[in-house]
Coordinates of C-alpha atoms and ligand atoms in Angstrom, one line a residue:
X1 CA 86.9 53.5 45.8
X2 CA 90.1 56.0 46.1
X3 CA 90.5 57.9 49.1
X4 CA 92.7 60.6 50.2
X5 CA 93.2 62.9 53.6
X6 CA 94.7 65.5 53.0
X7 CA 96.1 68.6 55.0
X8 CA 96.0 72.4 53.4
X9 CA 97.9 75.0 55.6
X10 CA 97.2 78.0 55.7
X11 CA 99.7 81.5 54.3
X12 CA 100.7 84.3 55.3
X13 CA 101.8 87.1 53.9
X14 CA 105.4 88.4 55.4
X15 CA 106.0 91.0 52.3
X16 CA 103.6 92.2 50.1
X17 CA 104.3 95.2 47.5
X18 CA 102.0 96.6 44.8
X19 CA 104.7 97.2 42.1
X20 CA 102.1 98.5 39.5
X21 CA 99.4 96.9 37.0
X22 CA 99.1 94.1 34.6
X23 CA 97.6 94.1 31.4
X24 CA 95.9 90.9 32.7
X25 CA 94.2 93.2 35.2
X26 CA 96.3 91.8 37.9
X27 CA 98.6 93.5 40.2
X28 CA 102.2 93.1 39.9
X29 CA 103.6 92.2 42.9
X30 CA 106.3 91.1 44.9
X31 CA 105.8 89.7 47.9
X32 CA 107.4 86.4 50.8
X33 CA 104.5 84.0 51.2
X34 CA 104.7 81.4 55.2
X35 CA 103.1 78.6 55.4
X36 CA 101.4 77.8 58.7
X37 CA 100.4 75.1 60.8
X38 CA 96.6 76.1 61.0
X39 CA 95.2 74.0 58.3
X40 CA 92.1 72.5 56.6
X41 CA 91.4 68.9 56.4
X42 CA 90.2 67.6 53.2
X43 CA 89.2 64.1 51.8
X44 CA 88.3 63.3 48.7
X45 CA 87.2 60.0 47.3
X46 CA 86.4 58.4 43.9
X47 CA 82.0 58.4 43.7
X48 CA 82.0 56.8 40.8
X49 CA 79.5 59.0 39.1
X50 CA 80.2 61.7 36.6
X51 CA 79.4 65.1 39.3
X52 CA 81.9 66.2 41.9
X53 CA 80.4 67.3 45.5
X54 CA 81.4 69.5 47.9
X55 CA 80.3 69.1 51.9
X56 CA 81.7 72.0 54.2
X57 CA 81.2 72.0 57.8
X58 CA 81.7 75.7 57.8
X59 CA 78.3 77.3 56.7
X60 CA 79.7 80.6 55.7
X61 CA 81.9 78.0 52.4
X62 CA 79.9 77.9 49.3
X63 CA 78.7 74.2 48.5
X64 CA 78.9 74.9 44.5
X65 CA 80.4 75.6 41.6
X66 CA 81.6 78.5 43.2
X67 CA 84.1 76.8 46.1
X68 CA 87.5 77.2 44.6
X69 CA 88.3 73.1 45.5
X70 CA 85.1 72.6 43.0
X71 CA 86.4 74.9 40.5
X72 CA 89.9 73.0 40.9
X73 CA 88.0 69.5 40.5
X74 CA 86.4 70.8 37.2
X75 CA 90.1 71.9 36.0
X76 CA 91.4 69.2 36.5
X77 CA 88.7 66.6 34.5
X78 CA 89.2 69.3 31.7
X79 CA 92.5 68.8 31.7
X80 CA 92.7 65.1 32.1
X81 CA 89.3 63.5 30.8
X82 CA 90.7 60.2 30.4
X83 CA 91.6 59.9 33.8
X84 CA 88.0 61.1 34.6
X85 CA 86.4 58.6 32.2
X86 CA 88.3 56.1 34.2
X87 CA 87.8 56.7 37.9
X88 CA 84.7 59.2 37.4
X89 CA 83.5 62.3 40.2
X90 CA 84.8 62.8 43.9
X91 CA 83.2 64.0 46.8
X92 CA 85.0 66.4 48.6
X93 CA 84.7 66.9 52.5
X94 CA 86.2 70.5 54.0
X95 CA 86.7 70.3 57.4
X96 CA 87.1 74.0 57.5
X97 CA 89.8 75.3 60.0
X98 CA 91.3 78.5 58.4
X99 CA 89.3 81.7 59.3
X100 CA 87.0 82.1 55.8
X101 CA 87.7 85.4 54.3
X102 CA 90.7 86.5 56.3
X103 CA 94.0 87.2 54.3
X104 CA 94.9 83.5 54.6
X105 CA 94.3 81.4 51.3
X106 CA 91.6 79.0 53.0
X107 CA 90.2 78.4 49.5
X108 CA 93.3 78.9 47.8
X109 CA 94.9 76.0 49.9
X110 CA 91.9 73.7 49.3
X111 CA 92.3 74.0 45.4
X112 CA 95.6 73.1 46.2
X113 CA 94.6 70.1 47.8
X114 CA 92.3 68.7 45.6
X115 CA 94.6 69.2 42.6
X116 CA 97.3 67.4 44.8
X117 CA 94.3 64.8 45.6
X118 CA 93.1 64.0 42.2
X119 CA 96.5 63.4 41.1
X120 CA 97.4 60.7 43.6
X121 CA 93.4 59.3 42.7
X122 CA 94.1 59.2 38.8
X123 CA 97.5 57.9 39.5
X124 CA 98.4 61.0 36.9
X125 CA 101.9 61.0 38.2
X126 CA 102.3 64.9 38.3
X127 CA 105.5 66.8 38.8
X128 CA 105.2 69.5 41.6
X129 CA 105.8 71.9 38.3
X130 CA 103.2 70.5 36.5
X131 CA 100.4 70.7 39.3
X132 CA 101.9 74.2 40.2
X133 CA 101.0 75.4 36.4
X134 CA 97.7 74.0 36.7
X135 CA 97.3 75.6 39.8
X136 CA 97.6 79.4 38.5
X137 CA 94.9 78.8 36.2
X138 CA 92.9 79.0 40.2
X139 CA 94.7 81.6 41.4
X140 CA 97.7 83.6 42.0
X141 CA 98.1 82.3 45.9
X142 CA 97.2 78.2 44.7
X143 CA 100.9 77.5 43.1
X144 CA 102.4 78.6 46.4
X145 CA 99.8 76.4 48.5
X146 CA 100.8 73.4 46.6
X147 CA 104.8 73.4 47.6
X148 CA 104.2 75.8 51.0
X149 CA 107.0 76.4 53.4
X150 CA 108.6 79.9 52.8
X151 CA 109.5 81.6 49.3
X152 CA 109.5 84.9 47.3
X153 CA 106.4 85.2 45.1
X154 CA 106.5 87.3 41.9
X155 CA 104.7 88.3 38.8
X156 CA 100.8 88.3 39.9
X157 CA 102.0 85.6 43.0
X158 CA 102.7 82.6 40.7
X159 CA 106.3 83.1 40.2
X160 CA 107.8 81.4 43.3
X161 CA 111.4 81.4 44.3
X162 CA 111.8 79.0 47.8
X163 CA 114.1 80.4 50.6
X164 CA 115.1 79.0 53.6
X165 CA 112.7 77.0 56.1
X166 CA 111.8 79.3 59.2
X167 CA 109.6 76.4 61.1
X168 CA 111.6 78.3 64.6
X169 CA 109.0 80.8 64.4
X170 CA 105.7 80.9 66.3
X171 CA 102.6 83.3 65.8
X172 CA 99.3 84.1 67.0
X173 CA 96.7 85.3 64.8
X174 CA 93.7 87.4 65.4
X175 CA 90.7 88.4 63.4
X176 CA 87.0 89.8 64.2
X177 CA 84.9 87.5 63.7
X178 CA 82.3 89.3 61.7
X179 CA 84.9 91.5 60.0
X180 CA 85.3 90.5 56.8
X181 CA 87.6 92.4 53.8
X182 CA 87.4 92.0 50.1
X183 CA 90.1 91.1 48.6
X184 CA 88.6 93.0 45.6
X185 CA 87.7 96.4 47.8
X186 CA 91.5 96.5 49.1
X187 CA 93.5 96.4 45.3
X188 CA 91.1 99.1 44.0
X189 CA 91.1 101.1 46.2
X190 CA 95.0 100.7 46.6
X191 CA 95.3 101.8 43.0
X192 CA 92.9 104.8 43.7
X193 CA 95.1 105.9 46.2
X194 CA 98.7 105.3 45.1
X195 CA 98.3 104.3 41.3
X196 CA 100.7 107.0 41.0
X197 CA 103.7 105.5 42.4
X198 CA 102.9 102.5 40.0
X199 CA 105.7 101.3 37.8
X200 CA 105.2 102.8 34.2
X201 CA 105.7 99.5 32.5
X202 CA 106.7 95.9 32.6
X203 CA 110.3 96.1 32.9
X204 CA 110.7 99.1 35.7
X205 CA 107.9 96.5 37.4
X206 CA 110.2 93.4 36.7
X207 CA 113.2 95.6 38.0
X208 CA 111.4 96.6 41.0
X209 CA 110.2 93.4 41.8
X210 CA 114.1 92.1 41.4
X211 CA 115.2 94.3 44.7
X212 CA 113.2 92.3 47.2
X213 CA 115.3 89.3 46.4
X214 CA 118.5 91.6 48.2
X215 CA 115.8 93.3 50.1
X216 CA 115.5 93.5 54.2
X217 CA 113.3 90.8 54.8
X218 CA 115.0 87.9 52.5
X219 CA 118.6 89.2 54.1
X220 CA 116.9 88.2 57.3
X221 CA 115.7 85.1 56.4
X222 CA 118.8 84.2 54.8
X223 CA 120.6 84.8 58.4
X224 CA 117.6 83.1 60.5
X225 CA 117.5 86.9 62.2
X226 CA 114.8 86.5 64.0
X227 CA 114.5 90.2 65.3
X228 CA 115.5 91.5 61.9
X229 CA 112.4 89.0 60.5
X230 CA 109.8 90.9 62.7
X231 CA 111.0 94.5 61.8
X232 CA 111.3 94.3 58.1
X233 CA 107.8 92.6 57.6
X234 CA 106.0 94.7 55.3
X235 CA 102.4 95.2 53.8
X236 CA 101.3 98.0 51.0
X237 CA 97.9 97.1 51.9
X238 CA 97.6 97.8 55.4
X239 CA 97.9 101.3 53.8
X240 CA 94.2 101.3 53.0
X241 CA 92.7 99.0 55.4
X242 CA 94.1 99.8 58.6
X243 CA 92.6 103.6 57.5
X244 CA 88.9 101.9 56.7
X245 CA 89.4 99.8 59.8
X246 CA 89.9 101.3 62.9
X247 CA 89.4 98.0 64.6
X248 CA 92.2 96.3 62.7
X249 CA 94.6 99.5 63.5
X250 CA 94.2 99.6 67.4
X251 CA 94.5 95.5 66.9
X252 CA 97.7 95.9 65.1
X253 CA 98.7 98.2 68.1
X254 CA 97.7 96.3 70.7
X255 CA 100.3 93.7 69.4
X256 CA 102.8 96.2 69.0
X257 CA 102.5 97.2 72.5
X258 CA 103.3 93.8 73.5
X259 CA 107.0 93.7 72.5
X260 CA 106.3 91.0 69.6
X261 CA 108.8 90.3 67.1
X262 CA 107.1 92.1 64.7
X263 CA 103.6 92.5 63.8
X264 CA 101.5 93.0 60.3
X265 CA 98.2 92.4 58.7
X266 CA 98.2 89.0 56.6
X267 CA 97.0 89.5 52.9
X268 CA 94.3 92.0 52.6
X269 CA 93.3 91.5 56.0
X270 CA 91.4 91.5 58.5
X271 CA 93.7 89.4 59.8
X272 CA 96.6 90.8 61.8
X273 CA 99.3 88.3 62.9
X274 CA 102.2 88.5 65.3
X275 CA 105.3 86.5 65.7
X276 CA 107.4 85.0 68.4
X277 CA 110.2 82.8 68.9
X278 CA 108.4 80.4 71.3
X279 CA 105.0 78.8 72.6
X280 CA 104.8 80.1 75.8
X281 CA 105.6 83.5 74.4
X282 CA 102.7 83.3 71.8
X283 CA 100.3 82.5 74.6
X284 CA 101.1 85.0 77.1
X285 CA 101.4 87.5 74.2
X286 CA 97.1 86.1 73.5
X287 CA 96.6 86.5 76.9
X288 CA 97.9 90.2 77.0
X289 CA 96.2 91.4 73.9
X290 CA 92.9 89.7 74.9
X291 CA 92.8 91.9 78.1
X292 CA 94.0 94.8 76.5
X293 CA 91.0 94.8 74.0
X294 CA 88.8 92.1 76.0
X295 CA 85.9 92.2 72.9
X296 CA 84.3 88.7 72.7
X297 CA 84.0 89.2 68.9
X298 CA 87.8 88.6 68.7
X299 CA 89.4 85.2 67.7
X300 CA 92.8 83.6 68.7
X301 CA 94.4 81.3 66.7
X302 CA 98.5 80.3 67.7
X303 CA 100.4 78.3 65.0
X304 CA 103.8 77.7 64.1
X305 CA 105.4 78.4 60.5
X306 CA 105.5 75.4 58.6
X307 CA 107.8 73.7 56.1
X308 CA 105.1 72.3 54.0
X309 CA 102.7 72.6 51.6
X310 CA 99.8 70.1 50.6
X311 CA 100.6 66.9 52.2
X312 CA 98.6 63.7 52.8
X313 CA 97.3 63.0 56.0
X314 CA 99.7 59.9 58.3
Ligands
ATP1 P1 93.1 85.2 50.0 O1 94.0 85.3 51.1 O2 93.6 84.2 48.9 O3 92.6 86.5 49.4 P2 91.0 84.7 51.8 O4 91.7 83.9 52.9 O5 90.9 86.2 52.1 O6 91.8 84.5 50.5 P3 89.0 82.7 51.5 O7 89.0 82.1 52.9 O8 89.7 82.0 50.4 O9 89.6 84.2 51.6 O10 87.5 83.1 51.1 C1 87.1 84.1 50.3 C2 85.7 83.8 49.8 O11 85.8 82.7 48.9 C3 84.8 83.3 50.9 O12 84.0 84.4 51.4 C4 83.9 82.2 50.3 O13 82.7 82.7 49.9 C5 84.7 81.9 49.0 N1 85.2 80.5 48.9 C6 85.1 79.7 47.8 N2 85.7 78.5 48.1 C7 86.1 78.5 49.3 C8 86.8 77.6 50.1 N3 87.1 76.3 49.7 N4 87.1 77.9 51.4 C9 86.8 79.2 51.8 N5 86.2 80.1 51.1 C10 85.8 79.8 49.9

């Protein structure tokens, strides 16, 4: 039997703009999507049967059809159902890491992973391209898990242009453990609130979505500015959370307080992030906003940005 480890970072989000709707009922955005260190761990190995099956050590992770890494499997024999024939189900083992539910594309990465997986498996012989368009069939954030590091992210999040690695760059995370934001909850109620400033139609969304290539943040990156990184990072939806979500404001504050880089909430949140240019920075930054807010419902993650994607485990 076939066997694979493999490791699925996790994202965050250093831009993200609503630039208007999609007929698709998408958003259009723009946004600059990090990888980071914190990652999943998953195996998957040839069963030989004809059913694909999930295990999760994590018991908030669906075990079905609904787990986006099951969803991916059933893509993928779809798409290739010789290969399937062939080499038959897998089982798939999560060893969940990334916070569930928390602005960082845990099950985003894992479809990544499995469609990175099955290809190796089914010897399919895949270009990063090809998975990439299989992957937006998952989900706007799964093409950018696939290749990771850092890039600009267009369209509904599927139209990726890479920029320069920024693997210098530290951060520590922080999320309330049983805090918990829909994804769903934070677009609609975003296009309650500001539909109006919504581009009118396709092309004043395309041109829109042009000006964050030559925008603050990618000018930073471009030039490695470290400072300049932290105070152009930049999140439409913080506009509605951090108003619903107290906790997630004075958390935001608390690492503002700090003298941080630059600080943000990740994706639709809850999770706020904060970024330094060293370890020993990240941890005494931890140390400082655990005092400041000293709730034991708080968790701490510190991770580095990271220069890849999907990879298989040494
Ligand atoms: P995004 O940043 O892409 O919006 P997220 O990080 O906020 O995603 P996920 O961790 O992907 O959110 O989880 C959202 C929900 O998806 C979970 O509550 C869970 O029920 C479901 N889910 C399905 N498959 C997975 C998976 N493989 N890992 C984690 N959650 C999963």
């Amino acid at each position: 039997m076939r066997s694979y480890t493999l490791i699925a970072p996790a994202k965050i989000n250093l831009y993200l703009e609503i630039l208007g709707d999609r007929q698709d009922g998408y958003h259009e955005l723009a946004m600059v999507l990090q990888s980071i260190d914190l990652a999943d761990r998953i195996d998957l190995r040839s069963n030989g049967t004809d059913v694909i099956r999930i295990h999760c050590n994590h018991p908030g992770v669906p075990q079905d059809k609904t787990n986006l890494a099951y969803r991916a499997a059933t893509l993928m024999i779809d798409q290739f159902p010789d290969a399937f024939a062939q080499y038959g189900g897998v089982e798939i083992e999560i060893d969940k890491r990334i916070p569930i539910a928390a602005g960082l594309a845990g099950g985003s990465t894992n479809a990544a992973a499995v469609l990175v997986g099955l290809d190796l498996i089914w010897n399919l012989g895949l270009t990063q391209s090809e998975l990439q368009e299989i992957a937006a069939q998952l989900g706007s954030d799964v093409p950018f898990c696939v290749a990771g590091g850092t890039a600009i992210a267009t369209g509904r999040g599927e139209k990726l242009s890479p920029l320069p690695d920024l693997d210098h760059l530290y951060l520590i995370l922080a999320k309330y453990r049983s805090l918990e934001v829909s994804t769903a909850w934070a677009y609609s109620t975003y296009r309650k609130q500001f539909g109006n400033t919504y581009a009118c139609n396709t092309e004043s969304a395309e041109a829109r979505s042009v000006k964050v290539n030559s925008g603050c943040l990618v000018n930073a990156i471009a030039h490695k500015d470290n400072a300049k990184i932290g105070e152009c990072l930049y999140n439409d939806l913080e506009k509605v959370v951090l108003r619903a979500y107290p906790q997630v404001l004075q958390l935001r504050e608390a690492f503002q307080r700090t003298g941080v880089l630059g600080t943000m909430m990740s994706g639709s949140g809850p999770t706020v992030f904060a970024l330094t240019e060293s370890l020993p920075q990240a941890q005494q930054i931890q140390t400082e906003v655990e005092n400041a807010i000293a709730n034991p419902d708080l968790d701490f993650w510190i991770a580095q940005f990271s220069p890849n994607g999907i990879r298989v485990a040494n």
